[in-house]
Amino acid sequence: MYEKNKSDRSELFNHRIDPSFFPAIARRLEESPYEQTAIVVEFRDEVFAEIRTRLADCGWQVIRAEQACDVAACMNLYDPQLVIVNDAMPDESGCLITFKLRLNHCLPIVWLYSSQPKAVARRYGKFCGVDKVLEYDGVLQNLGEAIEGRLQRRFPVMNYVELTPETRRHSQLG
């Protein structure tokens, strides 16, 4: 009798899941592979400007979260592929922000940057789900170069756009 009530397992996998049931999946299906979104968790304007410029030059859409409490809303609205977090945020550490992302089953790539990362922070970062810790010694240009170099290694199929004054003028007019 138990055998008769048992459903056929092949029936479970015969039907295609409707992607509109999962908004994040539907958004990713509509995107081309070159439309990438990154969230930058940074409270200082000059640091955010450097990171935004590097990411935008590589063709990324950049969203800013100035406080740790803004990260969840940005994740829900934009479904980013990359999250770049300052390790020394005033309200929460970068590792704690990453841990909260991972607890909520968020799967973007997470890079943590710090001017002087310690070995303990690196181990704790790995425990929390940080994919890469970037060192920049407090010099913004070093941070920008580290991010740009990491982007080129991690996403080699991206079409990088060189923004000259002429192309910037055309993009602002169009």
PDB file of C-alpha atoms in Angstrom:
ATOM      1  CA  MET A   1       0.000   0.000   0.000  1.00  0.00           C
ATOM      2  CA  TYR A   2       2.844   2.356   0.732  1.00  0.00           C
ATOM      3  CA  GLU A   3       4.262   1.730  -2.732  1.00  0.00           C
ATOM      4  CA  LYS A   4       1.062   2.958  -4.434  1.00  0.00           C
ATOM      5  CA  ASN A   5       1.016   6.318  -2.621  1.00  0.00           C
ATOM      6  CA  LYS A   6       4.647   7.000  -3.405  1.00  0.00           C
ATOM      7  CA  SER A   7       4.928   9.595  -6.187  1.00  0.00           C
ATOM      8  CA  ASP A   8       7.186   9.115  -9.169  1.00  0.00           C
ATOM      9  CA  ARG A   9      10.373  11.147  -8.673  1.00  0.00           C
ATOM     10  CA  SER A  10      10.699  11.880 -12.386  1.00  0.00           C
ATOM     11  CA  GLU A  11       7.479  13.938 -12.183  1.00  0.00           C
ATOM     12  CA  LEU A  12       9.191  16.354  -9.800  1.00  0.00           C
ATOM     13  CA  PHE A  13      11.798  17.350 -12.370  1.00  0.00           C
ATOM     14  CA  ASN A  14       9.689  17.371 -15.531  1.00  0.00           C
ATOM     15  CA  HIS A  15       8.334  20.884 -15.062  1.00  0.00           C
ATOM     16  CA  ARG A  16      10.342  24.031 -15.712  1.00  0.00           C
ATOM     17  CA  ILE A  17      10.345  26.554 -12.863  1.00  0.00           C
ATOM     18  CA  ASP A  18       8.814  29.872 -13.836  1.00  0.00           C
ATOM     19  CA  PRO A  19      11.631  32.439 -13.343  1.00  0.00           C
ATOM     20  CA  SER A  20       9.140  35.217 -12.590  1.00  0.00           C
ATOM     21  CA  PHE A  21       8.497  33.438  -9.294  1.00  0.00           C
ATOM     22  CA  PHE A  22      12.016  34.473  -8.234  1.00  0.00           C
ATOM     23  CA  PRO A  23      12.547  38.204  -9.013  1.00  0.00           C
ATOM     24  CA  ALA A  24      16.339  38.031  -8.681  1.00  0.00           C
ATOM     25  CA  ILE A  25      16.525  35.216 -11.240  1.00  0.00           C
ATOM     26  CA  ALA A  26      14.195  37.067 -13.601  1.00  0.00           C
ATOM     27  CA  ARG A  27      16.361  40.211 -13.395  1.00  0.00           C
ATOM     28  CA  ARG A  28      19.533  38.259 -14.153  1.00  0.00           C
ATOM     29  CA  LEU A  29      17.898  36.505 -17.127  1.00  0.00           C
ATOM     30  CA  GLU A  30      16.971  39.882 -18.616  1.00  0.00           C
ATOM     31  CA  GLU A  31      20.511  41.263 -18.277  1.00  0.00           C
ATOM     32  CA  SER A  32      23.273  40.813 -20.783  1.00  0.00           C
ATOM     33  CA  PRO A  33      26.529  39.400 -19.370  1.00  0.00           C
ATOM     34  CA  TYR A  34      28.113  42.867 -19.580  1.00  0.00           C
ATOM     35  CA  GLU A  35      25.608  44.642 -17.348  1.00  0.00           C
ATOM     36  CA  GLN A  36      27.263  44.289 -13.968  1.00  0.00           C
ATOM     37  CA  THR A  37      26.208  45.954 -10.722  1.00  0.00           C
ATOM     38  CA  ALA A  38      28.423  46.580  -7.701  1.00  0.00           C
ATOM     39  CA  ILE A  39      27.563  47.909  -4.265  1.00  0.00           C
ATOM     40  CA  VAL A  40      30.285  49.909  -2.518  1.00  0.00           C
ATOM     41  CA  VAL A  41      29.912  50.143   1.261  1.00  0.00           C
ATOM     42  CA  GLU A  42      31.878  53.289   2.119  1.00  0.00           C
ATOM     43  CA  PHE A  43      31.181  56.341   4.276  1.00  0.00           C
ATOM     44  CA  ARG A  44      33.954  58.655   2.951  1.00  0.00           C
ATOM     45  CA  ASP A  45      33.210  60.621  -0.226  1.00  0.00           C
ATOM     46  CA  GLU A  46      36.747  60.698  -1.626  1.00  0.00           C
ATOM     47  CA  VAL A  47      37.224  56.932  -1.261  1.00  0.00           C
ATOM     48  CA  PHE A  48      33.853  56.223  -2.856  1.00  0.00           C
ATOM     49  CA  ALA A  49      34.679  58.568  -5.755  1.00  0.00           C
ATOM     50  CA  GLU A  50      37.916  56.673  -6.478  1.00  0.00           C
ATOM     51  CA  ILE A  51      36.210  53.265  -6.394  1.00  0.00           C
ATOM     52  CA  ARG A  52      33.225  54.485  -8.439  1.00  0.00           C
ATOM     53  CA  THR A  53      35.507  55.907 -11.123  1.00  0.00           C
ATOM     54  CA  ARG A  54      37.469  52.649 -11.439  1.00  0.00           C
ATOM     55  CA  LEU A  55      34.335  50.513 -11.582  1.00  0.00           C
ATOM     56  CA  ALA A  56      32.499  52.832 -13.986  1.00  0.00           C
ATOM     57  CA  ASP A  57      35.495  52.886 -16.322  1.00  0.00           C
ATOM     58  CA  CYS A  58      35.244  49.089 -16.444  1.00  0.00           C
ATOM     59  CA  GLY A  59      31.533  49.231 -17.348  1.00  0.00           C
ATOM     60  CA  TRP A  60      29.971  48.578 -13.943  1.00  0.00           C
ATOM     61  CA  GLN A  61      26.895  50.219 -12.481  1.00  0.00           C
ATOM     62  CA  VAL A  62      27.888  51.457  -9.003  1.00  0.00           C
ATOM     63  CA  ILE A  63      25.532  51.782  -6.030  1.00  0.00           C
ATOM     64  CA  ARG A  64      26.620  53.348  -2.743  1.00  0.00           C
ATOM     65  CA  ALA A  65      25.694  52.240   0.746  1.00  0.00           C
ATOM     66  CA  GLU A  66      26.948  54.873   3.191  1.00  0.00           C
ATOM     67  CA  GLN A  67      25.969  52.901   6.298  1.00  0.00           C
ATOM     68  CA  ALA A  68      25.775  49.233   7.146  1.00  0.00           C
ATOM     69  CA  CYS A  69      22.001  49.479   7.553  1.00  0.00           C
ATOM     70  CA  ASP A  70      21.690  50.523   3.867  1.00  0.00           C
ATOM     71  CA  VAL A  71      23.253  47.312   2.538  1.00  0.00           C
ATOM     72  CA  ALA A  72      20.155  45.108   2.872  1.00  0.00           C
ATOM     73  CA  ALA A  73      17.948  47.537   0.949  1.00  0.00           C
ATOM     74  CA  CYS A  74      20.574  47.885  -1.811  1.00  0.00           C
ATOM     75  CA  MET A  75      20.877  44.100  -2.059  1.00  0.00           C
ATOM     76  CA  ASN A  76      17.115  43.724  -2.484  1.00  0.00           C
ATOM     77  CA  LEU A  77      16.781  46.514  -5.042  1.00  0.00           C
ATOM     78  CA  TYR A  78      19.804  45.902  -7.259  1.00  0.00           C
ATOM     79  CA  ASP A  79      20.853  42.230  -6.832  1.00  0.00           C
ATOM     80  CA  PRO A  80      24.569  43.014  -7.341  1.00  0.00           C
ATOM     81  CA  GLN A  81      27.230  40.647  -8.581  1.00  0.00           C
ATOM     82  CA  LEU A  82      29.947  42.340  -6.498  1.00  0.00           C
ATOM     83  CA  VAL A  83      30.009  43.984  -3.061  1.00  0.00           C
ATOM     84  CA  ILE A  84      33.076  45.993  -2.009  1.00  0.00           C
ATOM     85  CA  VAL A  85      33.164  46.747   1.723  1.00  0.00           C
ATOM     86  CA  ASN A  86      35.341  49.030   3.847  1.00  0.00           C
ATOM     87  CA  ASP A  87      36.675  47.018   6.772  1.00  0.00           C
ATOM     88  CA  ALA A  88      36.541  50.038   9.097  1.00  0.00           C
ATOM     89  CA  MET A  89      32.957  51.241   8.814  1.00  0.00           C
ATOM     90  CA  PRO A  90      31.945  53.371  11.822  1.00  0.00           C
ATOM     91  CA  ASP A  91      28.766  51.427  12.646  1.00  0.00           C
ATOM     92  CA  GLU A  92      29.805  47.807  11.881  1.00  0.00           C
ATOM     93  CA  SER A  93      32.924  46.010  10.772  1.00  0.00           C
ATOM     94  CA  GLY A  94      33.191  44.858   7.186  1.00  0.00           C
ATOM     95  CA  CYS A  95      33.362  41.236   8.350  1.00  0.00           C
ATOM     96  CA  LEU A  96      30.074  41.592  10.217  1.00  0.00           C
ATOM     97  CA  ILE A  97      28.396  43.136   7.162  1.00  0.00           C
ATOM     98  CA  THR A  98      29.644  40.226   5.040  1.00  0.00           C
ATOM     99  CA  PHE A  99      28.509  37.679   7.617  1.00  0.00           C
ATOM    100  CA  LYS A 100      24.992  39.155   7.592  1.00  0.00           C
ATOM    101  CA  LEU A 101      24.938  38.931   3.785  1.00  0.00           C
ATOM    102  CA  ARG A 102      25.938  35.275   3.904  1.00  0.00           C
ATOM    103  CA  LEU A 103      23.395  34.505   6.646  1.00  0.00           C
ATOM    104  CA  ASN A 104      20.668  35.805   4.330  1.00  0.00           C
ATOM    105  CA  HIS A 105      21.932  33.544   1.529  1.00  0.00           C
ATOM    106  CA  CYS A 106      23.249  36.403  -0.587  1.00  0.00           C
ATOM    107  CA  LEU A 107      25.779  35.069  -3.046  1.00  0.00           C
ATOM    108  CA  PRO A 108      27.604  38.017  -4.619  1.00  0.00           C
ATOM    109  CA  ILE A 109      31.371  38.215  -4.633  1.00  0.00           C
ATOM    110  CA  VAL A 110      32.506  40.192  -1.560  1.00  0.00           C
ATOM    111  CA  TRP A 111      35.798  42.077  -1.428  1.00  0.00           C
ATOM    112  CA  LEU A 112      36.895  43.674   1.825  1.00  0.00           C
ATOM    113  CA  TYR A 113      39.492  46.453   1.759  1.00  0.00           C
ATOM    114  CA  SER A 114      41.605  47.757   4.580  1.00  0.00           C
ATOM    115  CA  SER A 115      44.634  50.005   4.900  1.00  0.00           C
ATOM    116  CA  GLN A 116      46.289  47.622   7.377  1.00  0.00           C
ATOM    117  CA  PRO A 117      44.616  44.210   7.529  1.00  0.00           C
ATOM    118  CA  LYS A 118      45.769  41.976  10.337  1.00  0.00           C
ATOM    119  CA  ALA A 119      46.204  38.221  10.109  1.00  0.00           C
ATOM    120  CA  VAL A 120      43.348  37.763  12.580  1.00  0.00           C
ATOM    121  CA  ALA A 121      41.046  39.934  10.446  1.00  0.00           C
ATOM    122  CA  ARG A 122      41.942  37.844   7.395  1.00  0.00           C
ATOM    123  CA  ARG A 123      41.055  34.607   9.192  1.00  0.00           C
ATOM    124  CA  TYR A 124      37.859  36.138  10.560  1.00  0.00           C
ATOM    125  CA  GLY A 125      37.049  37.480   7.102  1.00  0.00           C
ATOM    126  CA  LYS A 126      37.377  34.008   5.607  1.00  0.00           C
ATOM    127  CA  PHE A 127      35.076  32.654   8.316  1.00  0.00           C
ATOM    128  CA  CYS A 128      32.508  35.368   7.513  1.00  0.00           C
ATOM    129  CA  GLY A 129      32.557  34.691   3.774  1.00  0.00           C
ATOM    130  CA  VAL A 130      34.866  37.401   2.421  1.00  0.00           C
ATOM    131  CA  ASP A 131      36.174  36.327  -0.989  1.00  0.00           C
ATOM    132  CA  LYS A 132      39.225  38.617  -1.086  1.00  0.00           C
ATOM    133  CA  VAL A 133      40.906  41.068   1.287  1.00  0.00           C
ATOM    134  CA  LEU A 134      42.475  43.999  -0.583  1.00  0.00           C
ATOM    135  CA  GLU A 135      45.338  45.971   0.996  1.00  0.00           C
ATOM    136  CA  TYR A 136      45.933  49.557  -0.037  1.00  0.00           C
ATOM    137  CA  ASP A 137      48.228  51.128   2.615  1.00  0.00           C
ATOM    138  CA  GLY A 138      45.950  54.169   2.991  1.00  0.00           C
ATOM    139  CA  VAL A 139      46.726  55.514  -0.514  1.00  0.00           C
ATOM    140  CA  LEU A 140      43.577  55.853  -2.636  1.00  0.00           C
ATOM    141  CA  GLN A 141      45.372  55.310  -5.923  1.00  0.00           C
ATOM    142  CA  ASN A 142      46.666  51.959  -4.616  1.00  0.00           C
ATOM    143  CA  LEU A 143      43.112  50.975  -3.703  1.00  0.00           C
ATOM    144  CA  GLY A 144      41.837  51.916  -7.152  1.00  0.00           C
ATOM    145  CA  GLU A 145      44.624  49.967  -8.854  1.00  0.00           C
ATOM    146  CA  ALA A 146      44.022  46.922  -6.642  1.00  0.00           C
ATOM    147  CA  ILE A 147      40.313  46.926  -7.480  1.00  0.00           C
ATOM    148  CA  GLU A 148      40.894  47.458 -11.192  1.00  0.00           C
ATOM    149  CA  GLY A 149      43.533  44.719 -11.326  1.00  0.00           C
ATOM    150  CA  ARG A 150      41.291  42.325  -9.445  1.00  0.00           C
ATOM    151  CA  LEU A 151      38.380  43.113 -11.798  1.00  0.00           C
ATOM    152  CA  GLN A 152      40.498  42.355 -14.838  1.00  0.00           C
ATOM    153  CA  ARG A 153      41.621  39.022 -13.364  1.00  0.00           C
ATOM    154  CA  ARG A 154      38.198  38.009 -12.058  1.00  0.00           C
ATOM    155  CA  PHE A 155      36.098  39.175 -15.036  1.00  0.00           C
ATOM    156  CA  PRO A 156      38.404  38.844 -18.077  1.00  0.00           C
ATOM    157  CA  VAL A 157      35.536  38.736 -20.610  1.00  0.00           C
ATOM    158  CA  MET A 158      34.392  42.243 -19.748  1.00  0.00           C
ATOM    159  CA  ASN A 159      34.674  44.886 -22.435  1.00  0.00           C
ATOM    160  CA  TYR A 160      36.597  47.673 -20.765  1.00  0.00           C
ATOM    161  CA  VAL A 161      35.699  51.153 -21.957  1.00  0.00           C
ATOM    162  CA  GLU A 162      38.314  53.870 -22.034  1.00  0.00           C
ATOM    163  CA  LEU A 163      36.628  57.100 -21.057  1.00  0.00           C
ATOM    164  CA  THR A 164      38.247  60.057 -22.736  1.00  0.00           C
ATOM    165  CA  PRO A 165      36.905  63.614 -22.503  1.00  0.00           C
ATOM    166  CA  GLU A 166      35.282  63.125 -25.916  1.00  0.00           C
ATOM    167  CA  THR A 167      33.463  59.888 -24.979  1.00  0.00           C
ATOM    168  CA  ARG A 168      32.360  61.434 -21.664  1.00  0.00           C
ATOM    169  CA  ARG A 169      30.868  64.387 -23.552  1.00  0.00           C
ATOM    170  CA  HIS A 170      28.992  62.033 -25.914  1.00  0.00           C
ATOM    171  CA  SER A 171      27.661  59.926 -23.054  1.00  0.00           C
ATOM    172  CA  GLN A 172      26.382  63.036 -21.243  1.00  0.00           C
ATOM    173  CA  LEU A 173      24.647  64.359 -24.355  1.00  0.00           C
ATOM    174  CA  GLY A 174      23.028  61.048 -25.303  1.00  0.00           C
TER     175      GLY A 174
END
